[in-house]
Short mmCIF file of C-alpha atoms in Angstrom, two decimals:
data_model
loop_
_atom_site.label_atom_id
_atom_site.label_comp_id
_atom_site.label_asym_id
_atom_site.label_seq_id
_atom_site.Cartn_x
_atom_site.Cartn_y
_atom_site.Cartn_z
CA UNK A 1 -10.96 -6.19 10.30
CA UNK A 2 -9.58 -2.67 9.96
CA UNK A 3 -11.66 0.45 10.09
CA UNK A 4 -10.78 3.75 8.42
CA UNK A 5 -11.89 6.68 10.56
CA UNK A 6 -12.68 10.09 9.03
CA UNK A 7 -11.30 13.39 10.29
CA UNK A 8 -12.59 14.33 13.72
CA UNK A 9 -12.18 17.52 15.68
CA UNK A 10 -9.88 17.25 18.65
CA UNK A 11 -11.20 17.74 22.16
CA UNK A 12 -10.25 21.42 21.92
CA UNK A 13 -12.63 23.15 19.54
CA UNK A 14 -9.99 25.70 18.57
CA UNK A 15 -7.18 23.16 18.33
CA UNK A 16 -5.86 21.04 15.47
CA UNK A 17 -8.19 18.67 13.66
CA UNK A 18 -7.60 14.98 14.24
CA UNK A 19 -6.28 13.38 11.05
CA UNK A 20 -7.83 10.35 9.41
CA UNK A 21 -6.60 7.02 10.64
CA UNK A 22 -7.03 3.28 10.28
CA UNK A 23 -7.58 1.19 13.41
CA UNK A 24 -7.84 -2.51 14.18
CA UNK A 25 -7.55 -4.78 17.20
CA UNK A 26 -7.88 -4.32 20.94
CA UNK A 27 -5.40 -4.36 23.76
CA UNK A 28 -3.91 -2.39 26.64
CA UNK A 29 -1.15 -1.01 24.39
CA UNK A 30 -1.83 0.99 21.22
CA UNK A 31 0.72 1.09 18.40
CA UNK A 32 0.50 4.28 16.37
CA UNK A 33 2.17 3.85 12.96
CA UNK A 34 3.42 7.05 11.32
CA UNK A 35 4.49 6.87 7.68
CA UNK A 36 7.15 8.76 5.74
CA UNK A 37 6.88 11.48 3.12
CA UNK A 38 5.78 9.10 0.36
CA UNK A 39 3.43 6.92 2.42
CA UNK A 40 -0.06 6.81 3.85
CA UNK A 41 -2.04 4.73 6.35
CA UNK A 42 -1.97 1.69 4.04
CA UNK A 43 1.81 1.11 3.95
CA UNK A 44 1.76 -1.15 7.04
CA UNK A 45 0.00 -4.33 5.85
CA UNK A 46 2.26 -6.84 7.61
CA UNK A 47 2.31 -4.82 10.82
CA UNK A 48 -1.48 -4.77 11.11
CA UNK A 49 -1.53 -8.54 10.68
CA UNK A 50 1.29 -9.22 13.14
CA UNK A 51 0.36 -6.91 15.96
CA UNK A 52 -3.41 -7.24 15.91
CA UNK A 53 -2.90 -11.01 16.17
CA UNK A 54 -0.48 -10.43 19.07
CA UNK A 55 -3.09 -8.56 21.09
CA UNK A 56 -2.43 -4.90 20.37
CA UNK A 57 -4.61 -2.09 19.10
CA UNK A 58 -2.96 -0.85 15.90
CA UNK A 59 -3.54 2.61 14.42
CA UNK A 60 -2.02 4.15 11.28
CA UNK A 61 -2.57 7.78 10.41
CA UNK A 62 -2.74 9.71 7.20
CA UNK A 63 -0.34 12.56 7.93
CA UNK A 64 -2.04 15.97 7.53
CA UNK A 65 -2.44 16.64 3.81
CA UNK A 66 -2.45 12.90 3.00
CA UNK A 67 -5.48 10.73 2.22
CA UNK A 68 -8.56 12.39 3.67
CA UNK A 69 -6.63 14.32 6.33
CA UNK A 70 -6.86 18.09 6.08
CA UNK A 71 -3.76 20.03 5.12
CA UNK A 72 -1.70 21.14 8.13
CA UNK A 73 -2.32 24.58 9.59
CA UNK A 74 1.22 25.47 8.50
CA UNK A 75 3.94 23.52 6.64
CA UNK A 76 5.98 22.96 9.81
CA UNK A 77 6.97 20.02 11.99
CA UNK A 78 5.35 21.81 14.93
CA UNK A 79 1.97 21.73 13.17
CA UNK A 80 2.39 18.03 12.39
CA UNK A 81 3.25 17.34 16.04
CA UNK A 82 0.08 19.20 17.03
CA UNK A 83 -1.92 16.89 14.77
CA UNK A 84 -0.26 13.81 16.25
CA UNK A 85 -1.19 14.96 19.76
CA UNK A 86 -4.76 15.54 18.53
CA UNK A 87 -4.83 11.95 17.26
CA UNK A 88 -3.55 10.58 20.57
CA UNK A 89 -6.16 12.65 22.44
CA UNK A 90 -8.88 11.28 20.19
CA UNK A 91 -7.72 7.70 20.80
CA UNK A 92 -7.49 8.37 24.54
CA UNK A 93 -11.10 9.57 24.53
CA UNK A 94 -12.02 6.18 23.03
CA UNK A 95 -10.23 4.24 25.76
CA UNK A 96 -6.57 4.00 24.73
CA UNK A 97 -4.26 4.74 27.66
CA UNK A 98 -0.71 3.70 26.66
CA UNK A 99 0.88 4.40 23.29
CA UNK A 100 3.96 3.22 21.45
CA UNK A 101 4.75 5.53 18.54
CA UNK A 102 6.29 3.82 15.52
CA UNK A 103 7.70 6.49 13.23
CA UNK A 104 9.25 5.73 9.85
CA UNK A 105 11.40 8.35 8.12
CA UNK A 106 9.51 11.66 8.31
CA UNK A 107 7.06 9.99 10.67
CA UNK A 108 9.97 9.41 13.03
CA UNK A 109 10.77 13.10 12.88
CA UNK A 110 7.20 14.02 13.83
CA UNK A 111 7.55 11.67 16.81
CA UNK A 112 10.76 13.40 17.90
CA UNK A 113 9.17 16.82 17.46
CA UNK A 114 6.34 15.84 19.81
CA UNK A 115 8.63 14.18 22.36
CA UNK A 116 10.84 17.28 22.52
CA UNK A 117 7.94 19.13 24.14
CA UNK A 118 7.95 16.89 27.21
CA UNK A 119 5.07 16.72 29.66
CA UNK A 120 2.09 16.99 29.38
CA UNK A 121 2.34 16.31 25.63
CA UNK A 122 4.11 12.98 26.21
CA UNK A 123 2.15 11.86 29.28
CA UNK A 124 0.74 8.59 27.88
CA UNK A 125 3.60 7.50 25.61
CA UNK A 126 5.24 4.29 26.83
CA UNK A 127 7.90 3.82 24.14
CA UNK A 128 9.14 4.75 20.69
CA UNK A 129 10.21 2.84 17.61
CA UNK A 130 12.21 5.06 15.26
CA UNK A 131 13.00 3.45 11.90
CA UNK A 132 14.83 4.84 8.88
CA UNK A 133 14.90 8.33 10.39
CA UNK A 134 17.29 10.96 11.75
CA UNK A 135 17.32 13.65 14.46
CA UNK A 136 17.77 16.58 12.06
CA UNK A 137 17.48 17.40 8.40
CA UNK A 138 20.78 17.81 6.62
CA UNK A 139 23.03 20.80 7.13
CA UNK A 140 21.83 23.76 9.22
CA UNK A 141 21.93 26.38 6.45
CA UNK A 142 19.22 27.81 4.26
CA UNK A 143 21.03 27.22 0.97
CA UNK A 144 21.11 23.46 1.53
CA UNK A 145 17.40 23.34 2.33
CA UNK A 146 16.43 25.49 -0.64
CA UNK A 147 18.46 23.35 -3.01
CA UNK A 148 16.94 20.15 -1.59
CA UNK A 149 13.40 21.45 -2.12
CA UNK A 150 14.29 22.68 -5.61
CA UNK A 151 15.64 19.28 -6.63
CA UNK A 152 12.64 17.43 -5.22
CA UNK A 153 10.05 19.71 -6.81
CA UNK A 154 11.78 20.19 -10.17
CA UNK A 155 10.09 17.10 -11.69
CA UNK A 156 6.67 18.44 -10.63
CA UNK A 157 7.50 21.84 -12.09
CA UNK A 158 8.48 20.07 -15.31
CA UNK A 159 5.08 18.38 -15.52
CA UNK A 160 5.80 14.94 -14.07
CA UNK A 161 3.24 13.31 -11.79
CA UNK A 162 4.04 12.03 -8.33
CA UNK A 163 3.41 8.51 -9.57
CA UNK A 164 6.03 8.98 -12.27
CA UNK A 165 8.41 10.33 -9.65
CA UNK A 166 7.72 7.33 -7.42
CA UNK A 167 8.51 4.92 -10.25
CA UNK A 168 11.98 6.45 -10.39
CA UNK A 169 12.59 6.84 -6.64
CA UNK A 170 11.15 3.68 -5.06
CA UNK A 171 13.53 1.05 -6.54
CA UNK A 172 16.46 2.65 -4.73
CA UNK A 173 14.66 2.29 -1.39
CA UNK A 174 13.97 -1.45 -1.49
CA UNK A 175 17.29 -2.96 -0.47
CA UNK A 176 17.62 -6.69 -1.18
CA UNK A 177 14.30 -8.48 -0.63
CA UNK A 178 13.25 -11.62 -2.48
CA UNK A 179 11.68 -11.08 -5.90
CA UNK A 180 8.06 -11.55 -4.81
CA UNK A 181 8.40 -9.20 -1.86
CA UNK A 182 10.21 -6.66 -4.03
CA UNK A 183 7.35 -6.61 -6.51
CA UNK A 184 4.71 -6.25 -3.81
CA UNK A 185 6.60 -3.56 -1.91
CA UNK A 186 7.31 -1.63 -5.09
CA UNK A 187 3.66 -1.63 -6.12
CA UNK A 188 2.42 -0.53 -2.70
CA UNK A 189 5.02 2.24 -2.34
CA UNK A 190 4.36 3.60 -5.83
CA UNK A 191 0.60 3.56 -5.23
CA UNK A 192 1.03 5.43 -1.94
CA UNK A 193 3.23 8.18 -3.33
CA UNK A 194 1.14 8.34 -6.49
CA UNK A 195 -1.94 9.11 -4.40
CA UNK A 196 -0.35 12.28 -3.00
CA UNK A 197 -1.33 15.70 -4.26
CA UNK A 198 1.46 18.06 -5.34
CA UNK A 199 0.35 20.57 -2.69
CA UNK A 200 0.65 17.97 0.08
CA UNK A 201 4.07 16.88 -1.13
CA UNK A 202 5.35 20.44 -1.29
CA UNK A 203 4.02 21.17 2.21
CA UNK A 204 5.68 18.02 3.58
CA UNK A 205 9.01 19.04 2.03
CA UNK A 206 8.79 22.46 3.65
CA UNK A 207 8.13 20.86 7.05
CA UNK A 208 10.93 18.33 6.56
CA UNK A 209 13.69 20.83 5.84
CA UNK A 210 12.93 22.76 9.03
CA UNK A 211 13.44 19.77 11.33
CA UNK A 212 16.15 19.90 14.01
CA UNK A 213 15.89 18.00 17.31
CA UNK A 214 19.38 16.64 17.93
CA UNK A 215 19.60 18.35 21.31
CA UNK A 216 16.37 16.68 22.44
CA UNK A 217 17.69 13.12 22.14
CA UNK A 218 19.28 13.17 25.57
CA UNK A 219 15.94 14.17 27.13
CA UNK A 220 13.98 11.20 25.83
CA UNK A 221 12.64 9.53 28.96
CA UNK A 222 11.01 6.41 27.51
CA UNK A 223 12.56 3.27 26.00
CA UNK A 224 13.46 3.69 22.34
CA UNK A 225 14.09 1.07 19.65
CA UNK A 226 16.00 2.33 16.61
CA UNK A 227 15.83 0.21 13.45
CA UNK A 228 18.14 0.91 10.53
CA UNK A 229 18.33 -0.76 7.14
CA UNK A 230 21.72 -1.98 5.95
CA UNK A 231 21.25 -0.37 2.52
CA UNK A 232 19.28 2.71 3.58
CA UNK A 233 20.83 5.77 1.94
CA UNK A 234 18.12 8.11 3.26
CA UNK A 235 18.86 7.39 6.93
CA UNK A 236 22.19 5.53 6.90
CA UNK A 237 22.91 3.04 9.69
CA UNK A 238 25.79 5.17 11.02
CA UNK A 239 23.39 8.10 11.53
CA UNK A 240 20.95 5.96 13.49
CA UNK A 241 23.74 4.35 15.51
CA UNK A 242 24.86 7.83 16.59
CA UNK A 243 21.28 8.65 17.53
CA UNK A 244 21.15 5.59 19.76
CA UNK A 245 24.33 6.65 21.54
CA UNK A 246 22.68 9.94 22.53
CA UNK A 247 19.45 8.43 23.90
CA UNK A 248 19.48 7.31 27.56
CA UNK A 249 17.42 4.12 27.11
CA UNK A 250 17.95 2.99 23.52
CA UNK A 251 18.43 -0.22 21.61
CA UNK A 252 19.80 -0.11 18.07
CA UNK A 253 19.46 -2.80 15.41
CA UNK A 254 20.39 -2.87 11.73
CA UNK A 255 18.38 -5.19 9.48
CA UNK A 256 20.62 -7.04 6.99
CA UNK A 257 19.59 -6.57 3.38
CA UNK A 258 16.99 -3.91 4.17
CA UNK A 259 16.73 -0.51 2.55
CA UNK A 260 14.65 2.51 3.49
CA UNK A 261 11.26 0.78 3.18
CA UNK A 262 12.20 -1.93 5.67
CA UNK A 263 8.73 -2.60 7.09
CA UNK A 264 7.52 -3.44 3.57
CA UNK A 265 10.51 -5.39 2.26
CA UNK A 266 11.64 -7.19 5.44
CA UNK A 267 8.47 -7.44 7.52
CA UNK A 268 9.33 -10.64 9.38
CA UNK A 269 12.62 -9.29 10.73
CA UNK A 270 11.13 -5.84 11.33
CA UNK A 271 8.12 -7.15 13.22
CA UNK A 272 10.25 -9.52 15.30
CA UNK A 273 12.39 -6.63 16.54
CA UNK A 274 9.34 -4.53 17.37
CA UNK A 275 7.63 -7.46 19.12
CA UNK A 276 10.69 -8.09 21.30
CA UNK A 277 10.76 -4.40 22.22
CA UNK A 278 7.05 -4.35 23.10
CA UNK A 279 7.37 -7.44 25.23
CA UNK A 280 9.87 -5.67 27.46
CA UNK A 281 7.71 -2.59 28.12
#
């Protein structure tokens, strides 16, 4: 059984508000699943089944601005990292003591943003799984970022809905799953992105284009599993392989046939890699 939990104030009354999250299972290790820009807390169905059954507590957040989570204090990665720490503090107050952060795409960037702060912000984090993500956003110049945001928001400005945008974007993120899995993954991904508000999407884009933590990779002091998808054009395997080379304690795998939405389209292979990583912690 999974339980959605409403927004809750963090332990600091003047600090960030804890985002909404879904939680299931019990265990000494808590997996915190952090979705990408088009996701929400419901894009991890196989992972809840696999890891609750394996004896872990599993948590998936709605990133600030998503689901019932309040909009971030500012459209920055720093504000999103603040919210992630608020979530971990909330879970710690309920008995969780060791966390593994599983960040997909933009979720992986939020993880890196938090880890770059070091202690005490990372005090209870035992490991990281970074999937379909990168250590920086694009080229370090303002023109590139502005053009990226313009291209991504142009359909909204022209009157399209986020669901219509998802119908066009999602097929290119699925890789090569079997037909049944493709249909299921497509429906779930379109529903997730279609549930977004335009304001939340625009805020997430603004946070995304400001991300840069390449220099922090060498300072990661916990084990890290990096999972790439063979056909992922958003976070190409060569980008993630270079990330792994910069991290002191890293393992890199590339899932054959997978695209960007690897946890949805190739859940057996994805979960097996994560389970092997967890077993070694």
